[in-house]
The first five atom37 places (N, CA, C, CB, O) and aatype in JSON, in Angstrom:
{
  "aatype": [20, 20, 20, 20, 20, 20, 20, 20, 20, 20, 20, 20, 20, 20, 20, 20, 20, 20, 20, 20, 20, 20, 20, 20, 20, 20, 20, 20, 20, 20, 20, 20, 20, 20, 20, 20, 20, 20, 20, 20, 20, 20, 20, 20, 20, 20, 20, 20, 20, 20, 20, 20, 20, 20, 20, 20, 20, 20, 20, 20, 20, 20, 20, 20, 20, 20, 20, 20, 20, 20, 20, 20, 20, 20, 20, 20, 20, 20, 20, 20, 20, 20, 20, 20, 20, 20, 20, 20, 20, 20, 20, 20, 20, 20, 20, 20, 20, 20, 20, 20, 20, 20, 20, 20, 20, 20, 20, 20, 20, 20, 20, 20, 20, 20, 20, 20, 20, 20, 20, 20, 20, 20, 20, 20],
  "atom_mask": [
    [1, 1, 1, 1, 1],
    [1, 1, 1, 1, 1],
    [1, 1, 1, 1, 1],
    [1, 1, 1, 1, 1],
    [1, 1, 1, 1, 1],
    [1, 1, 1, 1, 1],
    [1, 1, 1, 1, 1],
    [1, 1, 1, 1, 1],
    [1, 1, 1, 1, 1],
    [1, 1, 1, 1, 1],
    [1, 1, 1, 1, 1],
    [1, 1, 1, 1, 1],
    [1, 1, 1, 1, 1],
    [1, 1, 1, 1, 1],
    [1, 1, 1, 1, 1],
    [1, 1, 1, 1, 1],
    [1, 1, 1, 1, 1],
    [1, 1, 1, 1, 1],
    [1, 1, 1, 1, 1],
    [1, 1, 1, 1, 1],
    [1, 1, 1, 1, 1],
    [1, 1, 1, 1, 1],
    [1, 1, 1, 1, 1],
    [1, 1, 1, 1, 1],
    [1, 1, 1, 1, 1],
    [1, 1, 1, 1, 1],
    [1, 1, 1, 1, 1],
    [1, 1, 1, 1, 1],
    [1, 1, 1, 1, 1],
    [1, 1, 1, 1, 1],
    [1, 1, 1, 1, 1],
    [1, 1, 1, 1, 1],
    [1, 1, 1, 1, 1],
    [1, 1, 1, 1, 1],
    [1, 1, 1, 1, 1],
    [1, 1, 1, 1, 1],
    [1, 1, 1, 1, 1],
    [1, 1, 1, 1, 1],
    [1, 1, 1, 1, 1],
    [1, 1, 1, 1, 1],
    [1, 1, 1, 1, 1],
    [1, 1, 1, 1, 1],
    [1, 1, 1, 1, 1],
    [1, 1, 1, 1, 1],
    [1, 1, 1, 1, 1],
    [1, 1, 1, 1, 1],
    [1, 1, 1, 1, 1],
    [1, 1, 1, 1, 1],
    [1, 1, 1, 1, 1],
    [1, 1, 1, 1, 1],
    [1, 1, 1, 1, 1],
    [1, 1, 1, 1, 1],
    [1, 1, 1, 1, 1],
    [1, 1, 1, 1, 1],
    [1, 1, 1, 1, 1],
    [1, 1, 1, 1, 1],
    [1, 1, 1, 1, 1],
    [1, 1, 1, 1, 1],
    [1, 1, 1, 1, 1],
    [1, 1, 1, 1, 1],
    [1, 1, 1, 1, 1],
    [1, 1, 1, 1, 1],
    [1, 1, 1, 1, 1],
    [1, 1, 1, 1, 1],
    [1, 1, 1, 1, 1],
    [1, 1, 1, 1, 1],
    [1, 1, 1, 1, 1],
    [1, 1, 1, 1, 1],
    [1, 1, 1, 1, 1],
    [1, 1, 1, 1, 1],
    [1, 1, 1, 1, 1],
    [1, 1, 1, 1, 1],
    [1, 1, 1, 1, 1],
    [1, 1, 1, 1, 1],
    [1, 1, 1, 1, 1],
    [1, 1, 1, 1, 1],
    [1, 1, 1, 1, 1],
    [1, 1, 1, 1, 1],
    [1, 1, 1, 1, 1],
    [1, 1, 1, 1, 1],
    [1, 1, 1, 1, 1],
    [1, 1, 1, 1, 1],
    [1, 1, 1, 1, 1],
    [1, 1, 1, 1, 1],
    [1, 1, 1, 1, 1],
    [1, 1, 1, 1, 1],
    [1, 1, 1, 1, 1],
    [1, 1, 1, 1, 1],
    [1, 1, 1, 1, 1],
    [1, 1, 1, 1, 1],
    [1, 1, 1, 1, 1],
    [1, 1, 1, 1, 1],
    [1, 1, 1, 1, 1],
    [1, 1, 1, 1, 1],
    [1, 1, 1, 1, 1],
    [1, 1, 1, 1, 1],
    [1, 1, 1, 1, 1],
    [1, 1, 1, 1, 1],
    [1, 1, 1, 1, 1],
    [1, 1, 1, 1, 1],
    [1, 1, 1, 1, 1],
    [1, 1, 1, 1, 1],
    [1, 1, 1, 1, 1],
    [1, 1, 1, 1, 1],
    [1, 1, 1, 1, 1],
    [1, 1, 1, 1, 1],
    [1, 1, 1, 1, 1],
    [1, 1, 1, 1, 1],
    [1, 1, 1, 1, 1],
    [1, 1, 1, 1, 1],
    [1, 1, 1, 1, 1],
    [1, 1, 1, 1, 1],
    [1, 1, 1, 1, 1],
    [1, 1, 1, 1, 1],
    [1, 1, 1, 1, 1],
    [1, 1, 1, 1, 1],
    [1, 1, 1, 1, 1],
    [1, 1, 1, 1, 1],
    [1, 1, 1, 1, 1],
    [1, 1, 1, 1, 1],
    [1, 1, 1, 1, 1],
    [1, 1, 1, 1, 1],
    [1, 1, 1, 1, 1],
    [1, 1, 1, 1, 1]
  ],
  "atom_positions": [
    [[70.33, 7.16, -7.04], [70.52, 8.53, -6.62], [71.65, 9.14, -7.45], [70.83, 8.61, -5.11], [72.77, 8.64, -7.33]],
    [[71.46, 10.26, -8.33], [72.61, 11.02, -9.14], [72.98, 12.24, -7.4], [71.71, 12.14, -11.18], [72.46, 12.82, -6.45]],
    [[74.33, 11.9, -8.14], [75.77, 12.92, -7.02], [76.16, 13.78, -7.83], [77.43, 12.11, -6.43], [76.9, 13.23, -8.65]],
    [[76.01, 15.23, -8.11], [75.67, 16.02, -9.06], [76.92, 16.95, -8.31], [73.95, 16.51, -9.25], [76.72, 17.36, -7.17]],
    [[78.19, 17.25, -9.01], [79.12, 18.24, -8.07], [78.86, 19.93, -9.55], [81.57, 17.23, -7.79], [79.13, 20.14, -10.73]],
    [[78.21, 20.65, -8.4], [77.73, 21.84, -8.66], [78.5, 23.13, -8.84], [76.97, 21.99, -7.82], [78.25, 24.04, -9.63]],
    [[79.52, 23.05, -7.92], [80.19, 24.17, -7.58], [81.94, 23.53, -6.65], [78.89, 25.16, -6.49], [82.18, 22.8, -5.69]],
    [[82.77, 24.33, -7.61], [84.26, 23.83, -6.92], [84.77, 25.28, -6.15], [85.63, 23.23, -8.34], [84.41, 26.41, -6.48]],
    [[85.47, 25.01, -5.3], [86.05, 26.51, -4.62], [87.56, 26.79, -5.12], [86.1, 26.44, -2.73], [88.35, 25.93, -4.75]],
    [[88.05, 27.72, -5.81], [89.56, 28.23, -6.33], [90.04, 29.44, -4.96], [89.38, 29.21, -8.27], [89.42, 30.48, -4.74]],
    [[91.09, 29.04, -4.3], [91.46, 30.12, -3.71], [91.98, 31.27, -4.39], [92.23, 29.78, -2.92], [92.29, 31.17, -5.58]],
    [[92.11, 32.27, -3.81], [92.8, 33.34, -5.02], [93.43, 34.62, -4.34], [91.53, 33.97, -6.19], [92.84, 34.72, -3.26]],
    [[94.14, 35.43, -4.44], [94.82, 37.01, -3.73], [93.66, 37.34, -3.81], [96.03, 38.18, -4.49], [92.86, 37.2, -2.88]],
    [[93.38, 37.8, -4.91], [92.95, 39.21, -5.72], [91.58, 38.98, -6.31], [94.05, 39.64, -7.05], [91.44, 38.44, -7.41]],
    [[90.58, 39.37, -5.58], [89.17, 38.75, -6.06], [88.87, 39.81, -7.81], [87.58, 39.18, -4.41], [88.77, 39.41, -8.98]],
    [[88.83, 40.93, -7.31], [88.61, 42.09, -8.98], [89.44, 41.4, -9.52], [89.07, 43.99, -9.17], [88.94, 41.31, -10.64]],
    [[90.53, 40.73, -9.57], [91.45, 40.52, -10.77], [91.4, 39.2, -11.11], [92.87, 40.91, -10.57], [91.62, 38.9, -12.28]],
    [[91.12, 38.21, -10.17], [90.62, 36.63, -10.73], [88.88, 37.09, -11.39], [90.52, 35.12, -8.95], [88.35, 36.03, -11.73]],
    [[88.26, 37.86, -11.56], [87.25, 37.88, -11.91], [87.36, 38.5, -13.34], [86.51, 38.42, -10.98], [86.54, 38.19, -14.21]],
    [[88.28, 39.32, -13.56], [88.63, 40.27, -14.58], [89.13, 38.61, -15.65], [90.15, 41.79, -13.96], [88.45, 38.1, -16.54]],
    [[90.39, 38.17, -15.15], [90.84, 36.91, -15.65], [89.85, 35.88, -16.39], [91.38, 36.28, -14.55], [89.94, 35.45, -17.55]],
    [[88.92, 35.6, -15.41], [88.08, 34.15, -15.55], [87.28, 34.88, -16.77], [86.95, 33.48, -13.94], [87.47, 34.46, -17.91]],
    [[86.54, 35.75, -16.58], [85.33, 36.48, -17.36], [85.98, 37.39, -18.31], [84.29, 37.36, -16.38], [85.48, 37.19, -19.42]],
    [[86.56, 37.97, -18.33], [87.29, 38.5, -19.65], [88.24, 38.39, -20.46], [87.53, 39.26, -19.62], [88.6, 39.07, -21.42]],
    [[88.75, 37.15, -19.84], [89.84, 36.99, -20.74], [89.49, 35.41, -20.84], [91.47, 37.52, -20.17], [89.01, 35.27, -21.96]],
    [[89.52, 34.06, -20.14], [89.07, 32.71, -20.44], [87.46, 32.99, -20.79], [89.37, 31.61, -19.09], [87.02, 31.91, -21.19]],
    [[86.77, 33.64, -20.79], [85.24, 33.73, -21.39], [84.45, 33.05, -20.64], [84.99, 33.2, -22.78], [83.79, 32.25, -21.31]],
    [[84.2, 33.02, -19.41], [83.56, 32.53, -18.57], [82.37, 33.14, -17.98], [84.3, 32.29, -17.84], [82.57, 34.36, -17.96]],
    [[81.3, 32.86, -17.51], [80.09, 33.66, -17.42], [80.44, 33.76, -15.87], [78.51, 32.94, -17.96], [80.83, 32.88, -15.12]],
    [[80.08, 35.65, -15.51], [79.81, 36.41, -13.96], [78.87, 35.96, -13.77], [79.67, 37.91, -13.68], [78.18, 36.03, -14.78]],
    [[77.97, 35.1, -12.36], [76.86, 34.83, -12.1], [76.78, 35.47, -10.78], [76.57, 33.48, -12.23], [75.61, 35.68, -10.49]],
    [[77.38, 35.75, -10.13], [77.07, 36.18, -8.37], [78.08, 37.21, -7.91], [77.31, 34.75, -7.18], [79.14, 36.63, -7.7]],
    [[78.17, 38.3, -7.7], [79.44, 38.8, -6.7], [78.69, 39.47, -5.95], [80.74, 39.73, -7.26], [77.98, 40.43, -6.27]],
    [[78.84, 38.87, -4.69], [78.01, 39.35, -3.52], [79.06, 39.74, -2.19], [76.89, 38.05, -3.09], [79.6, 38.79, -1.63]],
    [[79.29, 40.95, -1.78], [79.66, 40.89, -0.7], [79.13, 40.98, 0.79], [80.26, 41.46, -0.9], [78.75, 42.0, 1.36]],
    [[79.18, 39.72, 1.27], [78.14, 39.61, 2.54], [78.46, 40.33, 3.7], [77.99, 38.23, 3.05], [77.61, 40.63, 4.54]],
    [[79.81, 40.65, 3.8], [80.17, 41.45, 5.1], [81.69, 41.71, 5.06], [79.77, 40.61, 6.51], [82.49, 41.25, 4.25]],
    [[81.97, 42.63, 6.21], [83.48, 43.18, 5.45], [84.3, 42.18, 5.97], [84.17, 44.85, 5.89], [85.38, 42.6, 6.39]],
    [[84.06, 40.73, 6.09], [84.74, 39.47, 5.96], [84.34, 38.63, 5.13], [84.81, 38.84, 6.97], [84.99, 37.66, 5.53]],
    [[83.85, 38.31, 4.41], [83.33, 37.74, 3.03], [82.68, 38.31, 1.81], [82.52, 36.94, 3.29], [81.73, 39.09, 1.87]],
    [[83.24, 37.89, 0.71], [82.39, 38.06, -0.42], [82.91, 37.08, -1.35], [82.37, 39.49, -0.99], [84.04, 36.76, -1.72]],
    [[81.49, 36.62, -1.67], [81.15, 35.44, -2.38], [81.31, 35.67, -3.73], [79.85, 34.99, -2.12], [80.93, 36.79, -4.08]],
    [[81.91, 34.73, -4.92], [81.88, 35.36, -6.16], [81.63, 33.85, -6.81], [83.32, 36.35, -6.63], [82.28, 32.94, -6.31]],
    [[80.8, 33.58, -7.81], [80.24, 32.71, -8.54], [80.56, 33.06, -10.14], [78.79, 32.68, -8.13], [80.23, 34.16, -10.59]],
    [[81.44, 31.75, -11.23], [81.22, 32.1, -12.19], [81.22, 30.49, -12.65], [82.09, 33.23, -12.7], [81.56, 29.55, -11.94]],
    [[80.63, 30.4, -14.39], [80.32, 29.33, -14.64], [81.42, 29.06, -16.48], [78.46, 29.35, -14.53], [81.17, 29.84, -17.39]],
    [[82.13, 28.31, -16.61], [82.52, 27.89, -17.58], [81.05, 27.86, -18.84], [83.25, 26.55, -17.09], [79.92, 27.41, -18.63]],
    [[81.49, 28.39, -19.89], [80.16, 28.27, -20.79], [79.72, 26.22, -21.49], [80.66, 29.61, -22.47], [80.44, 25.32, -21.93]],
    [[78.36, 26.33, -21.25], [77.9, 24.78, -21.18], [78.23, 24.0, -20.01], [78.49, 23.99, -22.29], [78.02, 22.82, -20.32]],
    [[78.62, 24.05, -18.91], [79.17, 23.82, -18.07], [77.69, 23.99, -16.63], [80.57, 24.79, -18.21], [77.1, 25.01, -16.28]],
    [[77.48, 22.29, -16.05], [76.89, 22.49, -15.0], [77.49, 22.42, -13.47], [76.01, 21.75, -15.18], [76.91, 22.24, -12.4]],
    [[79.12, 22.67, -13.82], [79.52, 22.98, -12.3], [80.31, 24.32, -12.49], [80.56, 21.7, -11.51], [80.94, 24.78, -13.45]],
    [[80.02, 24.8, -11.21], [80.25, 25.98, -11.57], [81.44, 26.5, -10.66], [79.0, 26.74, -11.51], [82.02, 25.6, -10.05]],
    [[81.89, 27.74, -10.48], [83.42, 28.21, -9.64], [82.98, 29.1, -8.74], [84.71, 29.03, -10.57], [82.08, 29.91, -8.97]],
    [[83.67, 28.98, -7.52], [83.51, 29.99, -6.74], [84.74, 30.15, -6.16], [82.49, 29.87, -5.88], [85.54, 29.21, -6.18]],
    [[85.09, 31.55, -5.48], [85.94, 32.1, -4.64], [85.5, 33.91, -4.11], [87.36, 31.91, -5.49], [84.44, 34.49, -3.91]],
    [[86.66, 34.21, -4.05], [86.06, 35.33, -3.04], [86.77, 35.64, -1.8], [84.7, 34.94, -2.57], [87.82, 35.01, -1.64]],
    [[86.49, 36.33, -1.03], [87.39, 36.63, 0.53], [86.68, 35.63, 1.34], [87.24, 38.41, 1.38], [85.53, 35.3, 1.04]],
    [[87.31, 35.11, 2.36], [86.81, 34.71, 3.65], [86.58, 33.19, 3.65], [85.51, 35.47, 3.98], [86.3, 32.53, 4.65]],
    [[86.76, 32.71, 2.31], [85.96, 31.75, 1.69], [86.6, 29.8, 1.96], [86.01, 32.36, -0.07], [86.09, 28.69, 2.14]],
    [[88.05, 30.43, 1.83], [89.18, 29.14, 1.84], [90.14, 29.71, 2.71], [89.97, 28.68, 0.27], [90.46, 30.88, 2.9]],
    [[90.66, 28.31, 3.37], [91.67, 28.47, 4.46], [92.89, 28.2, 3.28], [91.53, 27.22, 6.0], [94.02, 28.59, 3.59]],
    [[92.72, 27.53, 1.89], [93.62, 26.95, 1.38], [94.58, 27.88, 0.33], [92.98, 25.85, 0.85], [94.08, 28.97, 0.03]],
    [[95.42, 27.67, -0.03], [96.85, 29.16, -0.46], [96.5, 29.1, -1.72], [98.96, 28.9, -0.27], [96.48, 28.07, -2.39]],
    [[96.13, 30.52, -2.2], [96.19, 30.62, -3.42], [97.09, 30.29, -4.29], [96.01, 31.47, -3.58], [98.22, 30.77, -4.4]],
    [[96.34, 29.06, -5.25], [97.34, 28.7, -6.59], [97.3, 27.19, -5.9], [99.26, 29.68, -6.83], [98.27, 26.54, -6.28]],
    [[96.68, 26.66, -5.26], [96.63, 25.54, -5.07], [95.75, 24.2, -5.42], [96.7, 25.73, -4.23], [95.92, 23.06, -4.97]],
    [[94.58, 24.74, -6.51], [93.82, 24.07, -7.25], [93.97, 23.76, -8.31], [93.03, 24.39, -7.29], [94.37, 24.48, -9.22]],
    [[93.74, 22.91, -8.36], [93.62, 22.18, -10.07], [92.82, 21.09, -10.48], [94.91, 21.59, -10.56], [92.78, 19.92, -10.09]],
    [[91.99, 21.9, -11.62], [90.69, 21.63, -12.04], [90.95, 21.2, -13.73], [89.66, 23.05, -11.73], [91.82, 21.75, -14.4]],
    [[90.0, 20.08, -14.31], [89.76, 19.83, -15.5], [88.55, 19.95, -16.32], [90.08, 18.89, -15.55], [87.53, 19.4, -15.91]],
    [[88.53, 20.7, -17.58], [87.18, 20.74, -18.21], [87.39, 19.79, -19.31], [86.67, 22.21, -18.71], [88.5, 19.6, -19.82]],
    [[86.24, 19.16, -19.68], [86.46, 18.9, -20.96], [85.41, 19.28, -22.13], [86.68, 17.61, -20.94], [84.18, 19.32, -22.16]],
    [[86.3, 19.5, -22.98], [85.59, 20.21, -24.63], [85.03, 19.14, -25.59], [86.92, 21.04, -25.72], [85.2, 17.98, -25.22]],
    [[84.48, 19.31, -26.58], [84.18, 18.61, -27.79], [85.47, 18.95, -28.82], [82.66, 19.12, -28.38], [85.76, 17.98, -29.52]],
    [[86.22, 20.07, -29.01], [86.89, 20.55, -30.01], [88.37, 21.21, -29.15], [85.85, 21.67, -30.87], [88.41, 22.31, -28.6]],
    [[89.59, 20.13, -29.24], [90.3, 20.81, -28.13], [91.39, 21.83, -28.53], [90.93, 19.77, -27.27], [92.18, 22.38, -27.76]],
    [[91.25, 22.05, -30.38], [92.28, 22.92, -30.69], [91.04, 24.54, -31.05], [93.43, 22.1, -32.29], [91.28, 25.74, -30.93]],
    [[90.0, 23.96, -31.41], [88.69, 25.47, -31.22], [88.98, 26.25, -29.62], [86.46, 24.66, -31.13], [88.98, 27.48, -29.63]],
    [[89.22, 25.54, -28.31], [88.77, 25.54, -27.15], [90.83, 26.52, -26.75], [88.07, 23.52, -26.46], [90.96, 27.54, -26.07]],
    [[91.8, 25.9, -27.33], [92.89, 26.4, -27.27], [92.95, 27.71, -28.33], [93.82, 25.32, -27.48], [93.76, 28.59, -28.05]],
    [[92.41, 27.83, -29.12], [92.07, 28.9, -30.23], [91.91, 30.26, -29.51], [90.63, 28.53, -31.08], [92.32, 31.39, -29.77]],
    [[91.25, 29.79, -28.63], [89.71, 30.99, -28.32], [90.35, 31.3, -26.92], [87.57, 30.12, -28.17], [90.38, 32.46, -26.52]],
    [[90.92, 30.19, -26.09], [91.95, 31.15, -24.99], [92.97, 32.25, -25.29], [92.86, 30.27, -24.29], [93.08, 33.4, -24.88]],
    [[93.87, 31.34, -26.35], [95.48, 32.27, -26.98], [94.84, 33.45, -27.02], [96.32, 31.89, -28.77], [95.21, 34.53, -26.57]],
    [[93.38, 33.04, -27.87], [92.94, 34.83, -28.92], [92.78, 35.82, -27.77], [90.97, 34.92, -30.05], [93.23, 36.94, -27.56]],
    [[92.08, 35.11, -27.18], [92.19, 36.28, -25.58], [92.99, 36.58, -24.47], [91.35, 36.09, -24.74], [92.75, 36.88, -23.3]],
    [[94.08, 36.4, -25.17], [95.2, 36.78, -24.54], [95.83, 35.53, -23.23], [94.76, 38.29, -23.93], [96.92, 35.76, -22.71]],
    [[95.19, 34.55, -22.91], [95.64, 33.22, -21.81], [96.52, 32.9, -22.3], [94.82, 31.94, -21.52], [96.56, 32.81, -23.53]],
    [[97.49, 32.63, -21.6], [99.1, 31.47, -21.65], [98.82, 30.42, -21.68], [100.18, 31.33, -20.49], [99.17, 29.74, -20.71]],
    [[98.03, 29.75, -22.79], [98.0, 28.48, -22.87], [98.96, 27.38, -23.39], [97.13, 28.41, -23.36], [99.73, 27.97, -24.15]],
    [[99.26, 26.18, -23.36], [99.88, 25.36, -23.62], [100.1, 25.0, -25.1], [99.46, 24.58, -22.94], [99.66, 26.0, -25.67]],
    [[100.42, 24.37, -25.8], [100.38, 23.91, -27.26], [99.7, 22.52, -26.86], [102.02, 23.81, -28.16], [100.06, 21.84, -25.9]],
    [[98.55, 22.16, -27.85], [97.78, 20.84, -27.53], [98.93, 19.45, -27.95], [96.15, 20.82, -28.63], [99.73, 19.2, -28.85]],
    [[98.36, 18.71, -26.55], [99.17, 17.52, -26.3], [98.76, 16.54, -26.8], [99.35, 17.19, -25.15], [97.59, 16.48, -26.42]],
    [[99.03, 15.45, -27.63], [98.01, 14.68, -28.05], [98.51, 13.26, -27.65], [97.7, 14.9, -29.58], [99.44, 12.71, -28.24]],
    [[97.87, 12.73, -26.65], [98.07, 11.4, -26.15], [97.34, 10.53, -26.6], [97.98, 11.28, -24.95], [96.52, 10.74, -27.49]],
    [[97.54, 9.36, -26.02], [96.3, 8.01, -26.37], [95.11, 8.49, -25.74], [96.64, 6.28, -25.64], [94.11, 8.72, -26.41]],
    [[95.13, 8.69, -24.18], [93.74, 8.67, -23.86], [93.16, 9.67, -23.7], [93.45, 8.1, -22.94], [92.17, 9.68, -22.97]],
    [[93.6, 10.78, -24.31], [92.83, 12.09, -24.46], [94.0, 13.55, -25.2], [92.21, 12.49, -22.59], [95.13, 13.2, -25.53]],
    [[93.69, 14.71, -25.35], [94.12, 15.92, -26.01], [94.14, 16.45, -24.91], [93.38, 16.6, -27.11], [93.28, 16.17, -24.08]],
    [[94.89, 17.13, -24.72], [95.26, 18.43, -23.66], [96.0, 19.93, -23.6], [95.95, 17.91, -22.84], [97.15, 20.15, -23.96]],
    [[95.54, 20.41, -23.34], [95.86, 22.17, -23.23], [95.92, 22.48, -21.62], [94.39, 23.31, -24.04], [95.17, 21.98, -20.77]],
    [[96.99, 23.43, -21.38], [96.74, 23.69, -20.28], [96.93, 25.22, -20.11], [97.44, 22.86, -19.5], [97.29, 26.01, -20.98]],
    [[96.59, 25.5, -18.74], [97.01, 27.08, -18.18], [96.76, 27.56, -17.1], [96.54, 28.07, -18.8], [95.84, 27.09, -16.42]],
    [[97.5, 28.61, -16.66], [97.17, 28.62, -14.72], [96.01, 30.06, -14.91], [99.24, 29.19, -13.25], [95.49, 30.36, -15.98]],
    [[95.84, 30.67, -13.79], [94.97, 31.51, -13.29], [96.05, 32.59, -12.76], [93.93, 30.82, -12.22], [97.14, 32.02, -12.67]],
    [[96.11, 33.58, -12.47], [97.04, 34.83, -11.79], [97.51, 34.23, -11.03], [96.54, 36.08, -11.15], [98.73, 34.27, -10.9]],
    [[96.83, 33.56, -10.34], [97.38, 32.9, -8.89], [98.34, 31.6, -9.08], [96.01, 32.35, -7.91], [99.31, 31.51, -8.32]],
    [[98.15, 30.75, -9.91], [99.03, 29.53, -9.93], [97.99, 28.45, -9.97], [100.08, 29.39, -8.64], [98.38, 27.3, -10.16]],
    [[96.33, 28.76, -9.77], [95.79, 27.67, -9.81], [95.66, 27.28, -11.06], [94.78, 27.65, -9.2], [95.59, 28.19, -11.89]],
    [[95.57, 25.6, -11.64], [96.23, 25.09, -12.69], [94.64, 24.75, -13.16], [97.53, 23.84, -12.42], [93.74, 24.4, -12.4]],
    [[94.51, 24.96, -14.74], [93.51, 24.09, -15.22], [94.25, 23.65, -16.67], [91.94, 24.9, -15.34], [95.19, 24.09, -17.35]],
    [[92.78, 21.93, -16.83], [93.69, 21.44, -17.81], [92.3, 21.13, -18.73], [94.87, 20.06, -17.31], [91.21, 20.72, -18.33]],
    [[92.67, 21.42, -19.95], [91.23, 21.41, -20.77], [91.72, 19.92, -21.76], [90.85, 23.26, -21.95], [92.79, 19.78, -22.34]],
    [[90.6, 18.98, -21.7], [90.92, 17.74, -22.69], [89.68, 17.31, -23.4], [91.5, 16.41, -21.88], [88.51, 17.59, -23.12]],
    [[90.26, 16.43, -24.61], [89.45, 16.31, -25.14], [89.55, 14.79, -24.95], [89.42, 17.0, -26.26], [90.62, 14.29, -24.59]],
    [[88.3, 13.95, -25.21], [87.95, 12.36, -24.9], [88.12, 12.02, -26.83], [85.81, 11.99, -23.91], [87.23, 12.47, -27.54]],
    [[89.0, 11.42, -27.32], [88.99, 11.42, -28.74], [87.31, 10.52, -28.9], [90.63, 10.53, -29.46], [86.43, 11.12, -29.51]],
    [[87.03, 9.27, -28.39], [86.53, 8.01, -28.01], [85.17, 8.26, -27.13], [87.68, 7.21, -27.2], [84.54, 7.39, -26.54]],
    [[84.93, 9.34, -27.17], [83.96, 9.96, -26.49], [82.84, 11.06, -26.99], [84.62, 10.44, -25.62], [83.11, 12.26, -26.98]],
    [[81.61, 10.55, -27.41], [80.93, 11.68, -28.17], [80.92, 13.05, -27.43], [79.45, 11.27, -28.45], [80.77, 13.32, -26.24]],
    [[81.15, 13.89, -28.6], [81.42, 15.43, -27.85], [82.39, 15.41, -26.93], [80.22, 16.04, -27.06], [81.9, 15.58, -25.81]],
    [[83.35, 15.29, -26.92], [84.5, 15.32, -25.99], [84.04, 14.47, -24.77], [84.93, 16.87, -25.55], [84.8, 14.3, -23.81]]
  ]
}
């Protein structure tokens, strides 16, 4: 049986402005903004190549914004730090350890992501 994790939840303030963030400035694909009632709205976006995807929104998490932290990993981890800076993200200067490359950067809110690369690993 494959355990396939689809979708992670990011708490956040400010739903227009974590959406503005994720999708226009880290380059992330809008897939859903639905507001279901004037206590929820659901918002779905997906990292590009990426089969798990993000959600947040109102109503959604009991948990404090800026309290997640999530890892992607790339094939190319100074292309992948390139292409944040250029769009304006506070990213890290790449780290280069034994068991992987790393870049990092938060979200408006404080939630933390960390992008690495697998040197030892086809395609990242």
């Amino acid at each position: 049986m494959d355990w396939k994790l689809e979708l992670a939840f990011i708490p956040v303030t400010d739903v227009d402005r974590a959406i503005d963030f994720y999708v226009n400035k880290v380059g992330f694909h809008l897939d859903y903004d639905q507001r279901v009632s004037d206590e929820l709205r659901f918002v779905q976006i997906t990292p590009p190549g990426s089969a798990c995807s993000i959600a947040f929104g109102e109503g959604l998490s009991e948990n404090p914004p800026g309290s997640s932290s999530l890892q992607i990993v790339v094939a190319d981890i100074q292309k992948a730090h390139d292409e944040l800076a250029s769009r304006g993200v506070e990213v890290t200067d790449v780290q280069v350890l034994e068991w992987g490359h790393f870049t990092t950067f938060d979200d408006p809110d404080g939630n933390h992501w960390a992008i690495q690369y697998l040197p030892n690993r086809p395609n990242g």
